[in-house]
PDB file of C-alpha atoms in Angstrom:
ATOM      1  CA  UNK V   1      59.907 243.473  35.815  1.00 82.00           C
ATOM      2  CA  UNK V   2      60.412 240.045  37.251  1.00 89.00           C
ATOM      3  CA  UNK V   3      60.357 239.309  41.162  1.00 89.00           C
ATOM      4  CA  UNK V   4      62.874 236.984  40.440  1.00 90.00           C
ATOM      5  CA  UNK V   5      65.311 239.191  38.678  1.00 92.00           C
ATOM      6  CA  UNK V   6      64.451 241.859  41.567  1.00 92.00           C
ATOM      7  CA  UNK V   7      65.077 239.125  44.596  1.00 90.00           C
ATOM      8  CA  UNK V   8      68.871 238.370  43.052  1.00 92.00           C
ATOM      9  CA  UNK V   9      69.542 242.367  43.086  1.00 93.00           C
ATOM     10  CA  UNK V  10      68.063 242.564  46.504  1.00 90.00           C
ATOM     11  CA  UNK V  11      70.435 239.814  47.320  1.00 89.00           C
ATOM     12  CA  UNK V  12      73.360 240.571  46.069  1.00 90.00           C
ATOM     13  CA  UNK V  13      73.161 244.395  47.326  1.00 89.00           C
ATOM     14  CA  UNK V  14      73.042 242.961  50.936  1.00 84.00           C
ATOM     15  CA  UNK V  15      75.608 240.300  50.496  1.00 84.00           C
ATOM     16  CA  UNK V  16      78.168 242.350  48.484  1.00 86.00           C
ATOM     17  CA  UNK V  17      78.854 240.433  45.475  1.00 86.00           C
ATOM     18  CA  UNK V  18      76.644 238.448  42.911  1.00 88.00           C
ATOM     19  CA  UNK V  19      78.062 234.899  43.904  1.00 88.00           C
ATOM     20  CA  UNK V  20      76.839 234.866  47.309  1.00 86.00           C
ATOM     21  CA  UNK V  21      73.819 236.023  46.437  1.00 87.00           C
ATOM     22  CA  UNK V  22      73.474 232.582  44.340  1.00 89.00           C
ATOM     23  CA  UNK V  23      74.416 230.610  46.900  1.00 87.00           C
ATOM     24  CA  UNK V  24      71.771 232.416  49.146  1.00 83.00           C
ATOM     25  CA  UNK V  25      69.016 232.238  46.531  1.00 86.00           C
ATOM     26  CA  UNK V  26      70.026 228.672  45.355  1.00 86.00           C
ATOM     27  CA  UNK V  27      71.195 229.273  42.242  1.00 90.00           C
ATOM     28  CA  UNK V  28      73.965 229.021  40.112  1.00 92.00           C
ATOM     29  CA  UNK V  29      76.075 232.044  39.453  1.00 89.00           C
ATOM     30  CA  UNK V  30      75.759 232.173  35.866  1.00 92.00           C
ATOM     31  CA  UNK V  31      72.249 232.124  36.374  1.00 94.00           C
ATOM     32  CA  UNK V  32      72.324 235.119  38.701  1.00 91.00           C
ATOM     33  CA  UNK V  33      74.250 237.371  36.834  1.00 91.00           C
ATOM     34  CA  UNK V  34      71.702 237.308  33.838  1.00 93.00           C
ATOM     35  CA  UNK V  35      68.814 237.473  36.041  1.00 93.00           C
ATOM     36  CA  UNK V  36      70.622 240.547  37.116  1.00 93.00           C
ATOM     37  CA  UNK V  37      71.621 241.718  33.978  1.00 93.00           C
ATOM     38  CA  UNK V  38      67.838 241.504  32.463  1.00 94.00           C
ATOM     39  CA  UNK V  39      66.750 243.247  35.585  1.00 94.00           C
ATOM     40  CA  UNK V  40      69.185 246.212  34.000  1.00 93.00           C
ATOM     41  CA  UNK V  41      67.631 245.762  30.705  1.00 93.00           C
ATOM     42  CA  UNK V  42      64.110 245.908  31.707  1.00 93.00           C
ATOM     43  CA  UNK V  43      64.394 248.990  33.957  1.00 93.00           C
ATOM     44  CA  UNK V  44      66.816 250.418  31.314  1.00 93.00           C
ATOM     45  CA  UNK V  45      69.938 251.236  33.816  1.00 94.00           C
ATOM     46  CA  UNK V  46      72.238 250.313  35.126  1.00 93.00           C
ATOM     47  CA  UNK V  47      72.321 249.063  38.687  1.00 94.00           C
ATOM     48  CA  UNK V  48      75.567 247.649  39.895  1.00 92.00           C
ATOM     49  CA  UNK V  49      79.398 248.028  39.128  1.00 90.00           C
ATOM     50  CA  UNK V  50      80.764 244.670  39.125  1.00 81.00           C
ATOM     51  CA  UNK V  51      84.134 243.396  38.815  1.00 72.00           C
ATOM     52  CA  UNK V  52      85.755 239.764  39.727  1.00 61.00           C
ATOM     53  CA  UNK V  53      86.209 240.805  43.183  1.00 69.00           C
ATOM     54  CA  UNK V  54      83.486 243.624  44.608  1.00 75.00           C
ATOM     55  CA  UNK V  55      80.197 245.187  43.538  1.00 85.00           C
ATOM     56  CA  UNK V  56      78.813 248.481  44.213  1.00 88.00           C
ATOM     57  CA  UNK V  57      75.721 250.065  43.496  1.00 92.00           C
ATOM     58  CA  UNK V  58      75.271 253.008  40.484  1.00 93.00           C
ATOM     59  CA  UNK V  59      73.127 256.269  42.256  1.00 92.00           C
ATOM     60  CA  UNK V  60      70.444 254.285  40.631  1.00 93.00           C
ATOM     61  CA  UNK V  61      70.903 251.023  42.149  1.00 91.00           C
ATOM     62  CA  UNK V  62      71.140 253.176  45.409  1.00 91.00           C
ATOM     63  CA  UNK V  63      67.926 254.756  44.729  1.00 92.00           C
ATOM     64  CA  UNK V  64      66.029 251.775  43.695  1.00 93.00           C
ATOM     65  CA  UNK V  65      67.078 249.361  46.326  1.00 90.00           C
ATOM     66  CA  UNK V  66      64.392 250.506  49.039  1.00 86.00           C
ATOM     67  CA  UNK V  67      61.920 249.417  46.492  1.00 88.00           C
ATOM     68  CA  UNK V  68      63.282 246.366  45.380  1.00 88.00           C
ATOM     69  CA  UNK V  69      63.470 245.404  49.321  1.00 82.00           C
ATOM     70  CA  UNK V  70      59.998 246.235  49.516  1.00 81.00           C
ATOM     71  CA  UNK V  71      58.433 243.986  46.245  1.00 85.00           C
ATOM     72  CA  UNK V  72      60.834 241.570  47.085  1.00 81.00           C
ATOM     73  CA  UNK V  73      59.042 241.003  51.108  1.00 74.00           C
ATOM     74  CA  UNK V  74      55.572 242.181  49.329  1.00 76.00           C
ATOM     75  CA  UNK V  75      55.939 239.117  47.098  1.00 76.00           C
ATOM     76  CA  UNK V  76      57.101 236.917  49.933  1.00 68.00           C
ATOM     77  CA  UNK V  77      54.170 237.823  52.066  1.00 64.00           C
ATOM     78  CA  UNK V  78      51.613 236.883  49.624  1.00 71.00           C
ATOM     79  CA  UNK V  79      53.166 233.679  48.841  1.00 68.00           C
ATOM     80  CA  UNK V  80      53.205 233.586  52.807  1.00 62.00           C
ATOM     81  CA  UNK V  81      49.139 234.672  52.930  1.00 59.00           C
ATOM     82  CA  UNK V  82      48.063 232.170  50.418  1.00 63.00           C
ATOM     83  CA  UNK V  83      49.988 229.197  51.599  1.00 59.00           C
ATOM     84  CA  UNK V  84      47.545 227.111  54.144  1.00 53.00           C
ATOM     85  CA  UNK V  85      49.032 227.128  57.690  1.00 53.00           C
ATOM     86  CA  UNK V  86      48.751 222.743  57.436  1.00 54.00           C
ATOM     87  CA  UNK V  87      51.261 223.148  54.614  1.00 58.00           C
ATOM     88  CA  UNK V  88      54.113 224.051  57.670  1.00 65.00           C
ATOM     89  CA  UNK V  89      56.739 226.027  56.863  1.00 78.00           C
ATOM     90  CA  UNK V  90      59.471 226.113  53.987  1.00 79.00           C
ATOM     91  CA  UNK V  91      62.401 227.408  52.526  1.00 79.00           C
ATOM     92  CA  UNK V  92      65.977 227.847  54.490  1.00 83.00           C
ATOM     93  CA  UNK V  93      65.927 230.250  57.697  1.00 89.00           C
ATOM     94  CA  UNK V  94      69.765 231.107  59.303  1.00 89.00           C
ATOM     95  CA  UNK V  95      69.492 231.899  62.641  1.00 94.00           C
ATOM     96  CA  UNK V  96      72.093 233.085  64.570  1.00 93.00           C
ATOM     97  CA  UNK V  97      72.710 232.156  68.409  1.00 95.00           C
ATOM     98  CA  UNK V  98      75.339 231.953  70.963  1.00 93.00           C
ATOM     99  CA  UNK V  99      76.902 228.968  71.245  1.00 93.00           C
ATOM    100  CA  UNK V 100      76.182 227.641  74.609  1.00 94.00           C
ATOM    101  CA  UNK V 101      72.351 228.437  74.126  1.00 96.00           C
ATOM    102  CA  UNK V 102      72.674 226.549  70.171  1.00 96.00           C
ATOM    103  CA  UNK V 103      73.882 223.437  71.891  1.00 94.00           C
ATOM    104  CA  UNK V 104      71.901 223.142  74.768  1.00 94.00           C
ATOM    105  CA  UNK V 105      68.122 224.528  73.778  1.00 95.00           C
ATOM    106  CA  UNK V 106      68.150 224.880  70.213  1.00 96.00           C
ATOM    107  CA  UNK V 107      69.896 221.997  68.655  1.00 95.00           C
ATOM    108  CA  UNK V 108      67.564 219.622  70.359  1.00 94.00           C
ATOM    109  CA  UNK V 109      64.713 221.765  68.440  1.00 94.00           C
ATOM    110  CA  UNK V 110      65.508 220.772  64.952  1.00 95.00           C
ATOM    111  CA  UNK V 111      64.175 217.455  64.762  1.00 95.00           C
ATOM    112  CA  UNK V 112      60.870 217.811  65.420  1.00 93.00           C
ATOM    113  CA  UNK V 113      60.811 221.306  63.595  1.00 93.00           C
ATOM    114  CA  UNK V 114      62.070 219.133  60.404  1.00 93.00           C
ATOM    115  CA  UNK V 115      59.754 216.769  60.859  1.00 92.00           C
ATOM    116  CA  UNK V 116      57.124 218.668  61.362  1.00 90.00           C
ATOM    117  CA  UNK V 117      58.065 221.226  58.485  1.00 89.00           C
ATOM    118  CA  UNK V 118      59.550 219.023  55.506  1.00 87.00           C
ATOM    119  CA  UNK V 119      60.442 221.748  53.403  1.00 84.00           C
ATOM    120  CA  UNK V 120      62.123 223.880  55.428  1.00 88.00           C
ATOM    121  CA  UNK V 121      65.617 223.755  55.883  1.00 88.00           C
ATOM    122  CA  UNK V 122      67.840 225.520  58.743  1.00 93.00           C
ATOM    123  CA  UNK V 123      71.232 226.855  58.962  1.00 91.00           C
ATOM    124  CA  UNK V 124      72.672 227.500  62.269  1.00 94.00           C
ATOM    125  CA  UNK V 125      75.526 230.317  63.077  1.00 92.00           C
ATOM    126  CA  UNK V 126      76.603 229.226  66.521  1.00 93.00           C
ATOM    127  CA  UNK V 127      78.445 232.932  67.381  1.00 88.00           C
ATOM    128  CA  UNK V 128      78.532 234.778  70.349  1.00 84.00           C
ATOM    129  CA  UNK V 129      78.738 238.617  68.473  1.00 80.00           C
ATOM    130  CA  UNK V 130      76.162 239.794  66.710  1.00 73.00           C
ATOM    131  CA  UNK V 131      76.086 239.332  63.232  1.00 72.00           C
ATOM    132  CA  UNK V 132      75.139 241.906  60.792  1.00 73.00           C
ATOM    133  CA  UNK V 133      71.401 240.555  59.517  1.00 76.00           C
ATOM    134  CA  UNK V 134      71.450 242.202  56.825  1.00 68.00           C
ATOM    135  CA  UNK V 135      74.847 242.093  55.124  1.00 69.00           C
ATOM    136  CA  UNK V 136      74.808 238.541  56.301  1.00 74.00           C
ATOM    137  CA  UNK V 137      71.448 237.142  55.191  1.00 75.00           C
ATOM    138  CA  UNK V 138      70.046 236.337  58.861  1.00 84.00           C
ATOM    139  CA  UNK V 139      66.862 235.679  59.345  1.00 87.00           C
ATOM    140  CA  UNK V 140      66.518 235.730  62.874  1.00 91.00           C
ATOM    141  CA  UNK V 141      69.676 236.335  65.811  1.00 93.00           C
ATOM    142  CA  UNK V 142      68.812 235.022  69.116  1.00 95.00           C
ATOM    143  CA  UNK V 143      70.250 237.247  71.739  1.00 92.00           C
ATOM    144  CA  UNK V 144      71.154 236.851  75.626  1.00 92.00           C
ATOM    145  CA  UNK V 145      71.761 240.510  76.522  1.00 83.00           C
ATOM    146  CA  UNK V 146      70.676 244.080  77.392  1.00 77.00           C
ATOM    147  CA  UNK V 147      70.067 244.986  73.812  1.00 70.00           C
ATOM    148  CA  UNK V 148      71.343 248.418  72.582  1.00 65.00           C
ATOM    149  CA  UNK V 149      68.694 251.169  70.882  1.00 56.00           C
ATOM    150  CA  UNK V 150      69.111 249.930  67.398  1.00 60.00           C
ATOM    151  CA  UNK V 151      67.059 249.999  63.761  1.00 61.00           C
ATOM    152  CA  UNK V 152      66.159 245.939  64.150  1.00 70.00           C
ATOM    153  CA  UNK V 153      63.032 244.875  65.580  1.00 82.00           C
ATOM    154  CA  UNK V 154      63.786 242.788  68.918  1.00 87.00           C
ATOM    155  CA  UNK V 155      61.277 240.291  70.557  1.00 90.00           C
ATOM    156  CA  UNK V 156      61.599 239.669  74.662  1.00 92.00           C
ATOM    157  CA  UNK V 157      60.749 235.400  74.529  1.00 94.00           C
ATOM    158  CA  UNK V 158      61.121 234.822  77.918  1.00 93.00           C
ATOM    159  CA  UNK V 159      63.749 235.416  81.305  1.00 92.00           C
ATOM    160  CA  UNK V 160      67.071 234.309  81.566  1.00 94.00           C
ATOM    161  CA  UNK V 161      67.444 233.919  84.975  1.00 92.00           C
ATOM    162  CA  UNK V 162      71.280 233.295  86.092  1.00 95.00           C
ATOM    163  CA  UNK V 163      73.429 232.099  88.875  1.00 96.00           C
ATOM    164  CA  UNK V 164      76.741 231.943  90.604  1.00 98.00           C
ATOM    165  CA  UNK V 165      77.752 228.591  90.253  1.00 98.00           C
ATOM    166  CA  UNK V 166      81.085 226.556  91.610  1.00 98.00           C
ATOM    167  CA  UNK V 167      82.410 223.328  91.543  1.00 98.00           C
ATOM    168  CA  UNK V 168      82.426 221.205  94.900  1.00 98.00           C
ATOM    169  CA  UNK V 169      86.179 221.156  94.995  1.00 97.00           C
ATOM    170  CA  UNK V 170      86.419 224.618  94.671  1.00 98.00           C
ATOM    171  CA  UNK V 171      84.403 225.472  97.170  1.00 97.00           C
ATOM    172  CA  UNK V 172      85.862 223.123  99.291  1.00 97.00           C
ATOM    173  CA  UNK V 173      89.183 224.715  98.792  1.00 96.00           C
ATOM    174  CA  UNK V 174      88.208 228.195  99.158  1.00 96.00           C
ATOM    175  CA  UNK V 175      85.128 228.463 101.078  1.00 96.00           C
ATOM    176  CA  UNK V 176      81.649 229.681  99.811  1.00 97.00           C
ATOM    177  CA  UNK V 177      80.805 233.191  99.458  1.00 96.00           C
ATOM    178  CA  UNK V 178      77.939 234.973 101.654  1.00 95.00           C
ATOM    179  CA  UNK V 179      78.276 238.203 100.284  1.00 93.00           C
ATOM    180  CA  UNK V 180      79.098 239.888  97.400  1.00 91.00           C
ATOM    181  CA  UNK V 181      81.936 241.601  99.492  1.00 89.00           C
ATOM    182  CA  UNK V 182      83.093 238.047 100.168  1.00 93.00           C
ATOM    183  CA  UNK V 183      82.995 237.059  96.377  1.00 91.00           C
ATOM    184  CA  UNK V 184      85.411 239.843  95.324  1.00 87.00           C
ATOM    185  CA  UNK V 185      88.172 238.262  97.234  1.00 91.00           C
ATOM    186  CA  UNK V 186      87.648 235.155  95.283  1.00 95.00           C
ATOM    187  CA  UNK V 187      88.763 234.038  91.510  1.00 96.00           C
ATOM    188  CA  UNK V 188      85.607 234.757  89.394  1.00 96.00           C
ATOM    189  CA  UNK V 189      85.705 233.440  85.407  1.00 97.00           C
ATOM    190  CA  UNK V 190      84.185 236.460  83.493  1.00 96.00           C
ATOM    191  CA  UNK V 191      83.967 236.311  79.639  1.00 94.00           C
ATOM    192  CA  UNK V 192      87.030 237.966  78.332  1.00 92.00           C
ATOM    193  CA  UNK V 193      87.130 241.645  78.704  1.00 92.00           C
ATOM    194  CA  UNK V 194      83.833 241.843  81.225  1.00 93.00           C
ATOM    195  CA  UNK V 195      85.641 243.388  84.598  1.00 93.00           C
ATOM    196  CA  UNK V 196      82.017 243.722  86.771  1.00 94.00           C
ATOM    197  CA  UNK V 197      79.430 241.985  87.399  1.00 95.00           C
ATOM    198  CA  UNK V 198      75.719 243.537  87.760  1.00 93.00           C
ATOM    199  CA  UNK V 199      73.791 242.585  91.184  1.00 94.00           C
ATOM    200  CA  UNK V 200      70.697 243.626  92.109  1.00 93.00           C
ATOM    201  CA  UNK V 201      71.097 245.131  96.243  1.00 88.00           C
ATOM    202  CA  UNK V 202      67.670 245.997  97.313  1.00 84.00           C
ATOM    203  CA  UNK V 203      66.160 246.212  94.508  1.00 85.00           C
ATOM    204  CA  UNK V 204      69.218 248.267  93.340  1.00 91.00           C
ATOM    205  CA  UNK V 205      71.270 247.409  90.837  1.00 91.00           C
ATOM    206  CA  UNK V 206      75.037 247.608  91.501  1.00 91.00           C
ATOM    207  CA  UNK V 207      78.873 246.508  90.195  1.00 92.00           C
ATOM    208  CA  UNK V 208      81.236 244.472  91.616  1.00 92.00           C
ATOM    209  CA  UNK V 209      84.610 244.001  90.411  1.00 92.00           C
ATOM    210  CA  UNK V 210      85.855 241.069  90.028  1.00 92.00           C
ATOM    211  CA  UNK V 211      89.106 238.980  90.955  1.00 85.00           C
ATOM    212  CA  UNK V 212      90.030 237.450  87.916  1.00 91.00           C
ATOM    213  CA  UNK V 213      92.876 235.575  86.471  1.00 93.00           C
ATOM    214  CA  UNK V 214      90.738 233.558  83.661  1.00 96.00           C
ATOM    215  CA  UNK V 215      88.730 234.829  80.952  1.00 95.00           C
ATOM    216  CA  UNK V 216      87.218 233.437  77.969  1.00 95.00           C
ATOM    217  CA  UNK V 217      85.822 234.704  74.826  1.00 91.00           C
ATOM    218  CA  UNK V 218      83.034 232.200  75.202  1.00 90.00           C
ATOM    219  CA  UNK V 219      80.811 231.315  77.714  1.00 93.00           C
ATOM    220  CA  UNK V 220      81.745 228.028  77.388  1.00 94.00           C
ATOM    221  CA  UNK V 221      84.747 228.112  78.032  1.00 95.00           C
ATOM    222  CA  UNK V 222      84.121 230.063  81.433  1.00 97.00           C
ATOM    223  CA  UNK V 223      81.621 227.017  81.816  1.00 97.00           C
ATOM    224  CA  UNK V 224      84.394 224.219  81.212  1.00 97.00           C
ATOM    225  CA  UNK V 225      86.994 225.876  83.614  1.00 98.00           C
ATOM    226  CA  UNK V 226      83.832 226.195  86.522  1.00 98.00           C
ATOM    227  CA  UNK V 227      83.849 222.772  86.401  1.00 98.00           C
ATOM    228  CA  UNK V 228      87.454 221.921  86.470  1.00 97.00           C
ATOM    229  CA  UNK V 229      87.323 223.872  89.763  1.00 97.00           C
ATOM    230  CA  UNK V 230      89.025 227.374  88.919  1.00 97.00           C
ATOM    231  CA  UNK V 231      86.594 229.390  90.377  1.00 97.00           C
ATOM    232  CA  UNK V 232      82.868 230.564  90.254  1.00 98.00           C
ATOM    233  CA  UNK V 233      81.089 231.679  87.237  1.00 98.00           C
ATOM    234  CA  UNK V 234      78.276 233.535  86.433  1.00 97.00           C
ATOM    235  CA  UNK V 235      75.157 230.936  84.035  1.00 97.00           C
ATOM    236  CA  UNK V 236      72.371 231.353  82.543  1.00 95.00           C
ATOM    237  CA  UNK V 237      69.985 228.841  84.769  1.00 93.00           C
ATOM    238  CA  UNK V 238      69.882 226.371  81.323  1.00 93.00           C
ATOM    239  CA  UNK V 239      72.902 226.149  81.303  1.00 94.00           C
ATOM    240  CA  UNK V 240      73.969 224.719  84.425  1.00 94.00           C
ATOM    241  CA  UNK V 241      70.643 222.717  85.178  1.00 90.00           C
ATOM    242  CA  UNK V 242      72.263 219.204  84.357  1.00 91.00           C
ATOM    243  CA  UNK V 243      75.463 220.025  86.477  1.00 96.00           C
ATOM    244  CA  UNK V 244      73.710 221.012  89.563  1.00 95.00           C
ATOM    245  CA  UNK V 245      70.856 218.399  89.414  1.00 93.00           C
ATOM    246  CA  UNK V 246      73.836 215.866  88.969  1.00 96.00           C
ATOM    247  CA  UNK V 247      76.357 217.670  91.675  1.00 97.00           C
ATOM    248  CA  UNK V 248      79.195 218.425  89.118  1.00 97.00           C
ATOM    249  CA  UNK V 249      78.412 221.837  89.967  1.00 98.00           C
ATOM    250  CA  UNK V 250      76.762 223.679  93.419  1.00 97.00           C
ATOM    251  CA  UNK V 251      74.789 226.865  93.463  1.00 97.00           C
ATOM    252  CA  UNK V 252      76.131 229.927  95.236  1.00 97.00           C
ATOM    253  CA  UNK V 253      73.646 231.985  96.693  1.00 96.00           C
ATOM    254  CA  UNK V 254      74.402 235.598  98.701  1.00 95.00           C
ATOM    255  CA  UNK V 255      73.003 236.573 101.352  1.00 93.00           C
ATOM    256  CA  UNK V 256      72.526 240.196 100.171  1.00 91.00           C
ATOM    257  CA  UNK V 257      72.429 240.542  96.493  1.00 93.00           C
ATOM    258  CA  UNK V 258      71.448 238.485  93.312  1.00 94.00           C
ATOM    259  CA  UNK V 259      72.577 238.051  89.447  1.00 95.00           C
ATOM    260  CA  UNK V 260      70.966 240.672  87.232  1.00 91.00           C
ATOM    261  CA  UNK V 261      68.437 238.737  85.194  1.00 87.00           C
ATOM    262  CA  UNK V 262      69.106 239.447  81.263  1.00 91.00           C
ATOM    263  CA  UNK V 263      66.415 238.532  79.022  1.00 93.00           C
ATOM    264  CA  UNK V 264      66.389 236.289  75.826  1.00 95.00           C
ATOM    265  CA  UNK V 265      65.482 238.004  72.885  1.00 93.00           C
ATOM    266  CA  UNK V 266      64.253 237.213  68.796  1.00 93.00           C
ATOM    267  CA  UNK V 267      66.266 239.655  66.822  1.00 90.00           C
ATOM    268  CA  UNK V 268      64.696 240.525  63.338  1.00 85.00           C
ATOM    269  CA  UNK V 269      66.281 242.535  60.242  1.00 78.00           C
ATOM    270  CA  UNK V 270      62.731 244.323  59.593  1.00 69.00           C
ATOM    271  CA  UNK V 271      59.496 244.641  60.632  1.00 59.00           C
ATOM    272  CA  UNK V 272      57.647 244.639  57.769  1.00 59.00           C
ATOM    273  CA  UNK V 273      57.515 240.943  56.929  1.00 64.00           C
ATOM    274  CA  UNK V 274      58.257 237.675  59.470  1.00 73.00           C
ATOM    275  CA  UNK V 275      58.100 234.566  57.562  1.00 78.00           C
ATOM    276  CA  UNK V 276      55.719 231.635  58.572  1.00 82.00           C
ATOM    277  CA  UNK V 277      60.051 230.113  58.682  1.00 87.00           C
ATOM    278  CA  UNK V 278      60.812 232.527  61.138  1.00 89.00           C
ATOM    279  CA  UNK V 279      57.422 232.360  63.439  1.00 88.00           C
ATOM    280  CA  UNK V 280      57.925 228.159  63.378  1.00 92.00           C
ATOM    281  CA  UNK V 281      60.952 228.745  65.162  1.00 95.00           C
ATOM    282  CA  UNK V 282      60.150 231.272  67.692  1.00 94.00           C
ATOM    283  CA  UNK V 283      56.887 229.188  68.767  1.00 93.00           C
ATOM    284  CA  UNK V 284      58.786 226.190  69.421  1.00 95.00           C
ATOM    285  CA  UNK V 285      61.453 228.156  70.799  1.00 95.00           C
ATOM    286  CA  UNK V 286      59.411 229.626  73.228  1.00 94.00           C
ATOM    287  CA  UNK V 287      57.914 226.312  74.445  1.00 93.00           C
ATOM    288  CA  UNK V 288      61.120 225.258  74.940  1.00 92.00           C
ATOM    289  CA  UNK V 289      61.779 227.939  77.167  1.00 92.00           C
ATOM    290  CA  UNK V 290      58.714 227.391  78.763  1.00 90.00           C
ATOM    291  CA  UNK V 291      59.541 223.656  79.338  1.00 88.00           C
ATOM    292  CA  UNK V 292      62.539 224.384  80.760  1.00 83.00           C
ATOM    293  CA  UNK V 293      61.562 227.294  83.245  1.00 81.00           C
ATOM    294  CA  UNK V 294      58.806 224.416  84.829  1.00 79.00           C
ATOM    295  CA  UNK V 295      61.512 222.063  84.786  1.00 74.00           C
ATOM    296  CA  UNK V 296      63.496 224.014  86.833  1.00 65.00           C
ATOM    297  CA  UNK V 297      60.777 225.226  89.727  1.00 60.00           C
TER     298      UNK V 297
END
């Protein structure tokens, strides 16, 4: 049996059809479907259905996958184990982030990661909903959340500290908030279908809803119409240190409660295997963090 032939069925059962799975592994279609096919002939069944549009696994494709999952990151880890830590990383890792946090912290990452790691190459999914890692071929989603009890292995890399921000001319307008009881009577820019925001009272977490006549599906949007003076928004701390440092935007602080700090977490598909790929990224990742959190105090 050939790791090779095994790694395109692996592929192809997670992506859902036989040319993605080429363009995941590099390789031409043609080339995948008879790496597939002598997979079949080797093990003597059949694995897949496959038609021009979908694929589906035989009862024996389903009962073989969990092993061909498990050669398939056995083989990877050995490669991983016998290549010398000076030889950097290689190979392509997709990562997944939201798009504010891509822009801002990671994006200014890949240079020096590049340079630093000459064969690796990196695909960035700038999303704000979670991708499935799996189905999708993820190697890593980067996360700015309470995470829900799930079957992926998450990693807490550091605080994510936010604030109430506004711009000068709203606050002008309408006043500054001293309380959260004061900030409910004024027009708050919530991502689009949040109605609350969380506020720690004493040590005691509570919800206050909000008076909102703008929403957006991305932060960055929210972000945009803070600064065109619509109201006060609710940012992560990296996101809004260039604005307030420069005045475009001013802090609002309450008297009696503050933002619920979220954390930022490394999402992985398994726990079994993470590629030298994967922990390059999180290490500089995490200095980044780092930098910026000293930057800040």
């Amino acid at each position: 049996m050939n790791v090779d032939d095994v790694a395109v069925f692996n592929a192809a059962a997670g992506a859902g059809s036989l040319s993605e799975a080429a363009r995941r592994l590099g390789l031409t279609p043609m080339i995948a479907t008879r790496r597939l096919a002598s997979l079949e002939r080797s093990l003597g069944v059949r694995l897949m259905h496959r038609t021009t549009r979908s694929l589906s696994l035989t009862p024996e494709g389903e009962s073989f996958l969990p092993y061909a999952q498990a050669l398939v990151e056995t083989e990877q880890q050995a490669r991983a184990l016998l290549r010398g830590e000076d030889q950097g990383a290689a190979g392509l890792l997709r990562v997944s982030a939201p798009v504010a946090f891509s822009i801002k912290v990671i994006a200014p990452l890949v240079p020096s990661l590049l340079e630093s790691n000459p064969e690796l190459r990196i695909s960035l999914d700038m999303s704000d909903s979670m991708p499935d890692l799996v189905s999708s071929g993820t190697d890593l989603a980067i996360r700015i959340a309470r995470l829900k009890d799930s079957s992926l292995i998450a990693r807490n890399l550091a605080g994510n500290p936010r604030s109430l921000v506004a711009s000068p001319a709203y606050l002008e307008k309408h006043g500054t908030p001293r309380s959260a009881g004061e900030l409910a009577h004024h027009d708050c820019l919530p991502l689009y279908g949040v109605t609350h925001w969380t506020f720690v009272k004493a040590g005691v977490e509570s919800s206050l809803r909000l008076q909102s006549r703008f929403s957006s599906t991305s932060i960055e949007g929210c972000h945009a119409a803070c600064l065109a003076g619509a109201g006060i928004a609710l940012l992560s701390d990296w996101n809004v240190a260039d604005d307030l440092s420069s005045g475009r935007l001013t802090r609002v602080t309450l008297e009696d409660a503050k933002p619920e700090t979220l954390a930022i977490w490394a999402v992985y598909p398994t726990s079994r295997l993470v590629p030298p790929k994967v922990r390059v990224f999180i290490d500089a990742l995490v200095s980044a963090l780092k930098a910026i959190k000293e930057s800040a105090t």
